[in-house]
Coordinates of C-alpha atoms in Angstrom, one line a residue:
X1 CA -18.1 0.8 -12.6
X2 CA -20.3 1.7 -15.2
X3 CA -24.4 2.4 -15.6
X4 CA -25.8 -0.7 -15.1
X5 CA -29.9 -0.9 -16.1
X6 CA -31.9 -3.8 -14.7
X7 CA -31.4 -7.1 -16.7
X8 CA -34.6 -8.4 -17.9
X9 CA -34.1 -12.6 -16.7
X10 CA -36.0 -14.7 -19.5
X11 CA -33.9 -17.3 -20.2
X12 CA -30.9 -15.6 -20.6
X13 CA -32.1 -12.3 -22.6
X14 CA -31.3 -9.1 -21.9
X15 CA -32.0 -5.6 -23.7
X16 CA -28.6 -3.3 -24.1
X17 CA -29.9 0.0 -25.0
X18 CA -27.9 1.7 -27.3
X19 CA -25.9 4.5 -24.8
X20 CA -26.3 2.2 -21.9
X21 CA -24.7 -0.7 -20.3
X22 CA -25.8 -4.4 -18.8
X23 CA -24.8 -7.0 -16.3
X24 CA -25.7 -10.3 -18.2
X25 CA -26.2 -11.8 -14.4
X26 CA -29.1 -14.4 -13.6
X27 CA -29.4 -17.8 -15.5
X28 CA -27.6 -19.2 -18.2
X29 CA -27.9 -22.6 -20.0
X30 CA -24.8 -24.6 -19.5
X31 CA -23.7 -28.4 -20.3
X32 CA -20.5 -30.3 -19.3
X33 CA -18.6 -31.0 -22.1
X34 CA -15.8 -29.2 -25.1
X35 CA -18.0 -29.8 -28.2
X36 CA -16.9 -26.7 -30.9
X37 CA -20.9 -27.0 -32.0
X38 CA -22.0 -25.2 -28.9
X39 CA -20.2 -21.8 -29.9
X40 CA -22.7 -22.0 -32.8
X41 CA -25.5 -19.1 -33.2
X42 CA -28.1 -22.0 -34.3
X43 CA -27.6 -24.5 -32.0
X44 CA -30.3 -25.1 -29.8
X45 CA -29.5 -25.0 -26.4
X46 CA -33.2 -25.5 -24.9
X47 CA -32.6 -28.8 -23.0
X48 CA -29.7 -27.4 -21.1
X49 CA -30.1 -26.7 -17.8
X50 CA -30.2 -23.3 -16.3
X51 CA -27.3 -22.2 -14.0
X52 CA -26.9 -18.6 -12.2
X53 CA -23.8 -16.4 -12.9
X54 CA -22.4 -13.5 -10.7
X55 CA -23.4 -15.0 -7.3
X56 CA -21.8 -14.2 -4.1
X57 CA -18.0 -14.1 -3.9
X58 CA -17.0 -17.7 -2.3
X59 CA -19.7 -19.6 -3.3
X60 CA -19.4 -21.9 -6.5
X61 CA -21.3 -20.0 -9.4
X62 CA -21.9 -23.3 -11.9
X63 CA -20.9 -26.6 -11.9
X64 CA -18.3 -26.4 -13.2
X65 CA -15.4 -29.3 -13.1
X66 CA -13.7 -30.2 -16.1
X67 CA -14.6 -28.4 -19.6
X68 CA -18.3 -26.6 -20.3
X69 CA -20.0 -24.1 -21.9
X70 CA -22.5 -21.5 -20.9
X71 CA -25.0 -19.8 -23.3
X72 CA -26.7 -16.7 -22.9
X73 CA -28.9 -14.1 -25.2
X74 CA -28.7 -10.2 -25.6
X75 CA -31.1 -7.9 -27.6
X76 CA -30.1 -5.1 -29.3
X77 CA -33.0 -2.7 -30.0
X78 CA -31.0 -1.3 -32.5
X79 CA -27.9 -0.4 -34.3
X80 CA -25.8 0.6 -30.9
X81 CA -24.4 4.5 -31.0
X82 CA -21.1 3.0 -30.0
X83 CA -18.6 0.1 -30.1
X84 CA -19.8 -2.3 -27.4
X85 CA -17.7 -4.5 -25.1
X86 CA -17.9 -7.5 -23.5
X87 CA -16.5 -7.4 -19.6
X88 CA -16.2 -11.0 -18.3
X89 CA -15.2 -11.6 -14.6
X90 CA -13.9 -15.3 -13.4
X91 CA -11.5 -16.8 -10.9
X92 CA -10.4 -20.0 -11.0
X93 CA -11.3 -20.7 -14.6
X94 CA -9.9 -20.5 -18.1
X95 CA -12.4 -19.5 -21.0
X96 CA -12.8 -18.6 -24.5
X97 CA -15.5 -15.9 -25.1
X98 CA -17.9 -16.2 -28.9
X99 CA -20.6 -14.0 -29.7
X100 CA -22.4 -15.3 -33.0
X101 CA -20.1 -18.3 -33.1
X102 CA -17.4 -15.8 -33.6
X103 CA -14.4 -16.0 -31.1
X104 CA -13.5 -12.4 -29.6
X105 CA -10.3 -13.9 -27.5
X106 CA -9.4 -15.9 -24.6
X107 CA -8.1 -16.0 -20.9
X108 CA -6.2 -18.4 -18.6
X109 CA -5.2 -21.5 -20.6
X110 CA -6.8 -24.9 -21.5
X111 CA -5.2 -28.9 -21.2
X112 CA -2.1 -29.8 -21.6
X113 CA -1.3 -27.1 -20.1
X114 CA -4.1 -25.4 -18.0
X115 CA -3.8 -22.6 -15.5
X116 CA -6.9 -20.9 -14.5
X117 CA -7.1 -17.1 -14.4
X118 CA -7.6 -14.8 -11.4
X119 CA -10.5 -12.4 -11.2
X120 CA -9.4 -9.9 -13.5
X121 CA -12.1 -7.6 -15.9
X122 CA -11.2 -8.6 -18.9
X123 CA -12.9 -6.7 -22.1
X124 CA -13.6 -8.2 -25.8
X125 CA -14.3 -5.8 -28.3
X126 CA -17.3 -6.7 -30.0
X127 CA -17.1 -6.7 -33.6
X128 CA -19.4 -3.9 -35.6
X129 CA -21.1 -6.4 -37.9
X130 CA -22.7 -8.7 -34.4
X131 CA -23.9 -5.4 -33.4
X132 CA -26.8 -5.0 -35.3
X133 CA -30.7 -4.8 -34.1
X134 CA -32.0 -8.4 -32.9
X135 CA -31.1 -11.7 -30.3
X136 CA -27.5 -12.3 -30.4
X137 CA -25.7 -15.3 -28.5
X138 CA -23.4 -15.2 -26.2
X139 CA -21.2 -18.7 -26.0
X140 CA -18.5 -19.0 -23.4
X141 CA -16.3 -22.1 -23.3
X142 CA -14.6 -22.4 -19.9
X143 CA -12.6 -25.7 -18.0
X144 CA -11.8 -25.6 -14.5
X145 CA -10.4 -27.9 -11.7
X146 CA -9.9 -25.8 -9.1
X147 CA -11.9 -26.6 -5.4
X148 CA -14.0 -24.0 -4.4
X149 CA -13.7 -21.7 -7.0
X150 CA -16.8 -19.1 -7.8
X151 CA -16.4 -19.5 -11.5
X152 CA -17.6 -16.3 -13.3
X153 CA -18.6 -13.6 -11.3
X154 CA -19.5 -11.2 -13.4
X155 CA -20.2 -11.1 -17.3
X156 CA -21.5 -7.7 -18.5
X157 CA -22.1 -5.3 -22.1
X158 CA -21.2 -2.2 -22.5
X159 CA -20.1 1.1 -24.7
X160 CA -16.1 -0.7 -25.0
X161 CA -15.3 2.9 -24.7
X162 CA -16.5 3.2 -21.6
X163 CA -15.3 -0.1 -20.3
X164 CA -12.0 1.5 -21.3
X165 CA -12.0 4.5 -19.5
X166 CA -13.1 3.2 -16.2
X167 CA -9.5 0.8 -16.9
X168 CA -7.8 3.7 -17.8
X169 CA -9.0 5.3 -14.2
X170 CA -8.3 2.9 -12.3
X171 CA -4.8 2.3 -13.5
X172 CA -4.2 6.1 -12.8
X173 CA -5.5 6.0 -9.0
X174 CA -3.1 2.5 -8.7
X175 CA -0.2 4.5 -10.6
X176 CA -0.6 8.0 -8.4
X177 CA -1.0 6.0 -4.8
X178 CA 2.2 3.7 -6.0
X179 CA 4.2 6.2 -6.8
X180 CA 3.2 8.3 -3.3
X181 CA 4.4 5.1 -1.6
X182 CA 7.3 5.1 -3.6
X183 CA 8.4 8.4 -2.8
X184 CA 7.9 7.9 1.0
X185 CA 10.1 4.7 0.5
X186 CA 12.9 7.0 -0.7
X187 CA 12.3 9.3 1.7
X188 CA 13.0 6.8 4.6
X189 CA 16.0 5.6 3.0
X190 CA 17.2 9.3 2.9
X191 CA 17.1 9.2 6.9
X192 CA 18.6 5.5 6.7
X193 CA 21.7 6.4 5.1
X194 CA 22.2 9.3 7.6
X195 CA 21.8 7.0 10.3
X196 CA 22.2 3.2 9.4
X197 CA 21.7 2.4 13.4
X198 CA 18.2 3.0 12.9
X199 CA 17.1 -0.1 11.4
X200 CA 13.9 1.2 11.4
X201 CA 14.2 3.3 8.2
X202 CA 15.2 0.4 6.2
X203 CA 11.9 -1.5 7.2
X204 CA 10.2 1.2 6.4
X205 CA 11.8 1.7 2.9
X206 CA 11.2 -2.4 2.1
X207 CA 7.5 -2.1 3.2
X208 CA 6.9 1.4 0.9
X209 CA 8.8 -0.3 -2.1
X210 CA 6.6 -3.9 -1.6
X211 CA 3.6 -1.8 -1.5
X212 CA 4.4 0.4 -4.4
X213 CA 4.8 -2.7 -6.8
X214 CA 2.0 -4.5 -5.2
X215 CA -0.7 -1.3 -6.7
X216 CA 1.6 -1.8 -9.6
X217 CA 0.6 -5.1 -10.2
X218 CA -2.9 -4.7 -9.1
X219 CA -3.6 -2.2 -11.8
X220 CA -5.9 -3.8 -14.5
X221 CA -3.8 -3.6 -17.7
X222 CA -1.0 -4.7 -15.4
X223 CA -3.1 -7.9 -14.4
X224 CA -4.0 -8.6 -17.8
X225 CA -0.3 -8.0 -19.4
X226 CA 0.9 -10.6 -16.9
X227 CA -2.0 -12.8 -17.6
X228 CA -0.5 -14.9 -20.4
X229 CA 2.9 -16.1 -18.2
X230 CA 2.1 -15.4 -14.1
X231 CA -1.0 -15.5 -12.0
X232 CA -0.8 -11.7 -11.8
X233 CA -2.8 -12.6 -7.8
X234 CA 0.3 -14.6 -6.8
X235 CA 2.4 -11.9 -7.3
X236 CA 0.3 -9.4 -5.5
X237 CA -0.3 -11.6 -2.5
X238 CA 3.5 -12.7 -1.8
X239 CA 4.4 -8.6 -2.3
X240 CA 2.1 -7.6 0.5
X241 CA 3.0 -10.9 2.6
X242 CA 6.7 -9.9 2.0
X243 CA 5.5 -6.0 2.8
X244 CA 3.9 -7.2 6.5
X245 CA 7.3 -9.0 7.0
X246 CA 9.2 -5.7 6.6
X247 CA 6.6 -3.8 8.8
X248 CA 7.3 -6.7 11.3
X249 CA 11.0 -5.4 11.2
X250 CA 10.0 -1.9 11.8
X251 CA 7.7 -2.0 14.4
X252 CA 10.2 -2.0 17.6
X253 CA 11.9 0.8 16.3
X254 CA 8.8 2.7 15.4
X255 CA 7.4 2.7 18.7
X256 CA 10.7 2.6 20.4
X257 CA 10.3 -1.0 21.9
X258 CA 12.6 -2.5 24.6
X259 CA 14.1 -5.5 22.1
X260 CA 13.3 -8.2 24.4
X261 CA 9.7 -7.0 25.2
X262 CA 7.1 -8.7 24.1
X263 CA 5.8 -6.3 21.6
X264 CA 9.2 -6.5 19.9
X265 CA 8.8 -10.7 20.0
X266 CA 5.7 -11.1 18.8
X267 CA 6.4 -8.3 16.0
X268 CA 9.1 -10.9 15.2
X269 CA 7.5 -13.2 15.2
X270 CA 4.5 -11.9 13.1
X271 CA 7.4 -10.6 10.5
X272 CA 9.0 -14.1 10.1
X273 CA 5.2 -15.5 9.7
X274 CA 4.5 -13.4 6.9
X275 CA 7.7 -13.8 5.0
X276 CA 6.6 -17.8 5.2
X277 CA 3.2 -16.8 3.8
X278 CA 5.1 -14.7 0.7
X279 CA 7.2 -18.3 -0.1
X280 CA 4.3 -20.2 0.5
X281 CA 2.1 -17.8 -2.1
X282 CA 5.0 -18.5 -4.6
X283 CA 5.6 -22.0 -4.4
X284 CA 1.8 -24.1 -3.5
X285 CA 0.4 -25.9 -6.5
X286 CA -3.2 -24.7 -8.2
X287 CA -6.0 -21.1 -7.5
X288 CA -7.2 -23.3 -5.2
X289 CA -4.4 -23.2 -2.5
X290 CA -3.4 -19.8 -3.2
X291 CA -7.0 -19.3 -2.0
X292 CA -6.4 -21.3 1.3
X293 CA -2.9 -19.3 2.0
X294 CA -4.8 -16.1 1.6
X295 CA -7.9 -17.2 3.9
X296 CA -6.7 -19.0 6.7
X297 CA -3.0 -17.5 6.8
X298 CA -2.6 -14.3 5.4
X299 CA -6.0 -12.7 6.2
X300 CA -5.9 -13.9 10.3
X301 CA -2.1 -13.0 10.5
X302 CA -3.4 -9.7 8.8
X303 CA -5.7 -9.5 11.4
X304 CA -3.5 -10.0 14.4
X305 CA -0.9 -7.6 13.3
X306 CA -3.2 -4.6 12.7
X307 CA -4.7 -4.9 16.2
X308 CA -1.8 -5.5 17.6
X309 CA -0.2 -2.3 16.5
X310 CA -3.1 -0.8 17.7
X311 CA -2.8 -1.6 21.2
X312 CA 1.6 -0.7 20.6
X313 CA -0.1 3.1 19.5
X314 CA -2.3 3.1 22.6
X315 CA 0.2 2.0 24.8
X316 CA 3.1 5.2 22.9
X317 CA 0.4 7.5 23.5
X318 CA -0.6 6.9 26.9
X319 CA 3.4 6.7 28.2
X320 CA 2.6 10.4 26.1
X321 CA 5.6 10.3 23.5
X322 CA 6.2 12.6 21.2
X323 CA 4.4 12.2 17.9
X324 CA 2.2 9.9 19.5
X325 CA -0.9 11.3 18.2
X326 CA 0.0 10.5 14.4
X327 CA 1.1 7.0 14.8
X328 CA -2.1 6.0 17.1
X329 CA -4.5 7.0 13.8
X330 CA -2.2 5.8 11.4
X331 CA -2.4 2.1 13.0
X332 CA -6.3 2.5 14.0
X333 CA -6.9 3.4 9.8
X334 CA -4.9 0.3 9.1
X335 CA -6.6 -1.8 10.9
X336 CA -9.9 -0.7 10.0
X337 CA -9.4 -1.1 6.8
X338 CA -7.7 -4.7 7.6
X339 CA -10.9 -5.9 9.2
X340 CA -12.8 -4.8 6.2
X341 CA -10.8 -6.6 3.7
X342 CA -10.8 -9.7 5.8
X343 CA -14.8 -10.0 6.1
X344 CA -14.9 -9.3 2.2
X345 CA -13.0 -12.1 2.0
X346 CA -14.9 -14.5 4.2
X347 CA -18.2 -13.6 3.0
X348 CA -19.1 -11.2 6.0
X349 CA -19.3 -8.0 3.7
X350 CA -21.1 -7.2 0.9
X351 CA -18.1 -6.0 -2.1
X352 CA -19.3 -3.3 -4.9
X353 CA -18.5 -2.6 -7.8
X354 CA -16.4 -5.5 -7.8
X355 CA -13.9 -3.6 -5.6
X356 CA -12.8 -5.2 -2.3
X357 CA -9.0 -4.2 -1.4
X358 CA -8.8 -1.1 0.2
X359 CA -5.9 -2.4 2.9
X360 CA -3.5 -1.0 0.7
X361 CA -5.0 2.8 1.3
X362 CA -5.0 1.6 4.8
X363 CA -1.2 1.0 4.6
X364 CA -0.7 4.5 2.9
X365 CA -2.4 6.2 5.9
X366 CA -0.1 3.8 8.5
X367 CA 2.7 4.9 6.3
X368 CA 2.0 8.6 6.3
X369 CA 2.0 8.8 10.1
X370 CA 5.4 6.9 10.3
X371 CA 6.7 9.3 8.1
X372 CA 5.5 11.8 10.0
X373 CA 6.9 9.7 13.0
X374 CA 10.0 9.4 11.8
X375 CA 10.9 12.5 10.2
X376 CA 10.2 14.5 13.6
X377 CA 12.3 11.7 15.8
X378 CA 15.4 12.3 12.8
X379 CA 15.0 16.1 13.5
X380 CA 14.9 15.3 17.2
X381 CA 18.3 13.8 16.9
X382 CA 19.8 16.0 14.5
X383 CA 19.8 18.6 17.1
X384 CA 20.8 16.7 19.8
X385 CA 23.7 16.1 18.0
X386 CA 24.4 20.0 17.0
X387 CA 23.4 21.0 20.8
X388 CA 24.8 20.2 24.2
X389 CA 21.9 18.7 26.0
X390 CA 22.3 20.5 29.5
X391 CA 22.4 24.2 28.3
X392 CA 20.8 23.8 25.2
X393 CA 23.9 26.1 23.2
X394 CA 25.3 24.8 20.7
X395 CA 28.1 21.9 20.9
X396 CA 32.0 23.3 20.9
X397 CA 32.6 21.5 17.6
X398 CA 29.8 23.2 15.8
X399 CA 30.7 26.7 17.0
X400 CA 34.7 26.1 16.2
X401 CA 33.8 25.2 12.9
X402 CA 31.4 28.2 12.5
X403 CA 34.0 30.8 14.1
X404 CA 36.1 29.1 11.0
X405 CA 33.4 30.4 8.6
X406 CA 32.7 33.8 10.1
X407 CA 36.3 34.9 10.4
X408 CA 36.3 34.2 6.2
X409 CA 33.3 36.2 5.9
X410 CA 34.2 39.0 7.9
X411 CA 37.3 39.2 5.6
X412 CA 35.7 38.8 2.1
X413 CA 33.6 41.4 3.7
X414 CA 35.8 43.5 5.8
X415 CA 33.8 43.8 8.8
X416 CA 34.3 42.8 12.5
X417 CA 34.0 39.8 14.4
X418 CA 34.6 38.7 18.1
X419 CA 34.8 36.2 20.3
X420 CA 33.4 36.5 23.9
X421 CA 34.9 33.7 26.5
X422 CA 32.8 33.0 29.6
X423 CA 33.3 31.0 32.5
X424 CA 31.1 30.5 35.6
X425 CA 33.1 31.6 39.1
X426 CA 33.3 29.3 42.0
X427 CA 31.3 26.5 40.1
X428 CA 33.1 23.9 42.3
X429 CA 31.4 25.1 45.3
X430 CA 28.2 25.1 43.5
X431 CA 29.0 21.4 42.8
X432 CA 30.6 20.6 46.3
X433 CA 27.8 22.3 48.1
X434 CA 24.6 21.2 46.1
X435 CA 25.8 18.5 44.6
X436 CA 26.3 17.6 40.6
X437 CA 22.4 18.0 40.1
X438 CA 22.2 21.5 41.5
X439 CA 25.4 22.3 39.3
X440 CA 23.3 20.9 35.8
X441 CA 21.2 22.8 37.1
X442 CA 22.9 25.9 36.9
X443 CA 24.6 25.3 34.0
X444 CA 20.8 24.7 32.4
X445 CA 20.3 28.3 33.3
X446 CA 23.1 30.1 32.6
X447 CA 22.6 28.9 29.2
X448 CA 18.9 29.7 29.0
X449 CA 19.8 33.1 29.8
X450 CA 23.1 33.4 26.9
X451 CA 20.3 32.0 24.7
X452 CA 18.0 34.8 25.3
X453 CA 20.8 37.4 25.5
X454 CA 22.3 36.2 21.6
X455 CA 21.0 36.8 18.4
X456 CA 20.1 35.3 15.8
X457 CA 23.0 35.3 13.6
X458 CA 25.3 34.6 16.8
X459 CA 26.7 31.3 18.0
X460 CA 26.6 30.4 21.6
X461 CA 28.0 27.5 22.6
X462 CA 29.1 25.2 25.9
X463 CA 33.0 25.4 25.6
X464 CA 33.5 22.4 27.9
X465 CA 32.3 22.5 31.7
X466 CA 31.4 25.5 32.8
X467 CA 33.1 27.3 30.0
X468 CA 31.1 28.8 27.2
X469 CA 31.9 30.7 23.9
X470 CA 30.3 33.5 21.4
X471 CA 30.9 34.1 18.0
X472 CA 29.6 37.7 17.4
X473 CA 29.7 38.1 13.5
X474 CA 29.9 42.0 12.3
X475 CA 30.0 43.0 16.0
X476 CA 33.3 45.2 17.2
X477 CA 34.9 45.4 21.0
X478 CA 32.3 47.6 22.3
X479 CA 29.5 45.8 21.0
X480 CA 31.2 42.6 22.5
X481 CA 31.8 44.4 25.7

């Protein structure tokens, strides 16, 4: 995130060198209580207990239940080069951060009306007359009643600059892959609306667009310009639940699913799951809950569906489809990346740099292959429906309408054009004798061999049984002949 130097743990005080940045981790003094002396510079905290800050995700950081305040020290060694910031990390709590009893803003929101915060990095600037050489205290009034919540995870200093250029970053990574997953969105709806049968596409489109919005609202000045009226992680969470319901839709047309198989149930099945999931996100009471609908619903059904479209790819690619190939990686990515969320979230997995979502860039690689999938199966049928399957020319309503366009061009142009008529003699002995197989097949080979025998800027086509057509364009009588 940015440089971090070891913290020097006596009681709470840490040297910031002037260029540099700090995590203020290890122990802090805290008391239980909402008493505005505490913020102050010269109150003495000694006879406070000490508590540890920016423990393992999961596990409660302080105890914490009801109002408190935590204390902690920085030294400055001298006048800092830069404006310096202060980058606090919570979940589950709502605090006001002071440095020299002076109050540098706020987060989540305190009784009557309290609604704790989700784990956003939020930055205070730190004003330039607390910046100079010496101890300065930092004083951080915080109330929670949230089970299981970690508390802060993370309270660090740093050059504010530099705290807002790695924001700045981050939102442009979120922005660029949200606006790839919109485009791929729009791209599926293009081959919806040229074929609504094919449900598939319209999936598709829902799961790019709940994707797209879910980066959107993951990016960090996002998060913290939703701060003040939603829980920003509410939003997020019931966009990717409602996203895996979409998929859930998808699937049986994406691997081309018999609809009463049981790939094709249980893909329904896992669909209407997560759309419950996405209302339950929305509508359970308190952090504390959205934390139990994340871990033991959303996270196993996660789970479940990634594998299980893993074992769909392996199953499309051993019946050897086409495109096979694409979809089997796409889905193994996916899940891989699935899997790794999930043990970040139940403590299996060491997170960094306070980053622990990569499912999404998961979902952009499953995406991608169905794209990929898609767009060769919507070329597939688009010439089926321009050629006759059996001879592989060109269907009679296709050349008719382009022996319309070439006799207007050979007008405007005043040059030749003909038409060639074929027919196959004694084709009903070929059928009576060898049957309607060994007539297909001759009909599959007469029109292999027109097909090699045209050119390019001809059209050869199947008339209608064993009848077939050519539309020469600039091409006289002898050169028909």
């Amino acid at each position: 995130m940015f440089p971090l130097l070891v913290a020097l743990l006596l009681q709470a005080r840490w040297l910031v060198p002037p260029a540099g940045g700090v995590m203020l981790q290890g122990d802090w003094r805290f008391h239980p209580g909402d008493a505005p002396a505490y913020a102050g510079v010269a109150f003495d905290d000694r006879g406070w207990p000490l508590v540890p800050l920016g423990v393992a995700a999961g596990a409660p950081a302080a105890p914490l239940r009801g109002a408190g305040w935590y204390r902690g020290r920085f030294v400055l060694g001298q006048m800092p080069a830069s404006q310096l910031g202060l980058e606090v990390r919570a979940a589950g709590v709502a605090f006001e951060v002071y440095v020299d009893s002076v109050r540098l803003g706020a987060a989540g929101r305190f009784p009557p009306e309290h609604r704790a915060r989700s784990s956003i990095p939020f930055a205070f600037a730190i004003p330039l007359p607390y910046l100079t050489a010496g101890a300065h205290v930092v004083a951080i009034r915080a109330y929670s009643v949230e089970p299981g919540a970690p508390g802060f995870q993370s309270v660090a200093i740093a050059p504010l600059q530099q705290v807002l250029t790695d924001t700045r970053r981050r939102d442009a990574v979120m922005l660029a892959a949200a606006l790839l997953f919109l485009g791929l969105a729009l791209y599926q709806l293009f081959f919806w609306t040229r074929r609504v049968e094919a449900r598939e596409h319209l999936y598709v489109f829902l799961f790019c667009v709940g994707l797209s919005l879910a980066f959107v609202v993951r990016m960090p000045s996002t998060r913290v310009a939703l701060e003040p009226a939603v829980d920003w992680f509410r939003v997020y969470l019931a966009l990717v639940a409602a996203s895996g319901s979409a998929l859930g839709g998808a699937v049986r047309g994406v691997f081309e699913l018999e609809p009463e198989s049981l790939g094709a149930r249980a893909a329904r099945v896992l669909g209407i799951a997560f759309g419950v999931v996405a209302l339950l996100v929305l509508l359970v009471p308190g952090w504390g809950m959205v934390q139990w609908v994340e871990r033991f619903l959303f996270d196993p059904g996660m789970v479940v569906g990634a594998l299980a479209l893993v074992g769909l790819a392996v199953r499309v690619r051993r019946r050897g489809q086409r495109h096979a190939g694409a979809l089997f990686w796409g889905s193994v990515v996916l899940a891989l990346a699935a899997l790794h969320d999930v043990a970040l979230s139940w403590g299996v997995l060491p997170g960094w740099s306070g980053t622990s979502i990569v499912i999404q860039y998961g979902a952009l690689a499953f995406v991608i292959s169905v794209a990929l999938t898609t767009a060769a199966r919507f070329a597939d049928t688009e010439t089926t429906a321009l050629r006759d399957h059996l001879t592989g020319l060109y269907r009679r309503e296709v050349v008719m309408d382009a022996l319309t366009r070439e006799i207007r061009r050979a007008a405007r142009a005043r040059q030749p054009i003909s038409v060639v008529m074929l027919d196959i003699d004694l084709f009903k002995a070929v059928n009576d004798t060898l049957g309607h197989q060994g007539g297909d097949r001759v009909l599959g080979e007469v029109g292999r061999r027109l097909f090699e025998a045209g050119r390019a800027v001809d059209w050869l086509g199947r008339y209608g049984g064993e009848e077939f057509i050519a539309v020469l364009s600039a091409t006289g009588r002898d050169g028909a002949v």
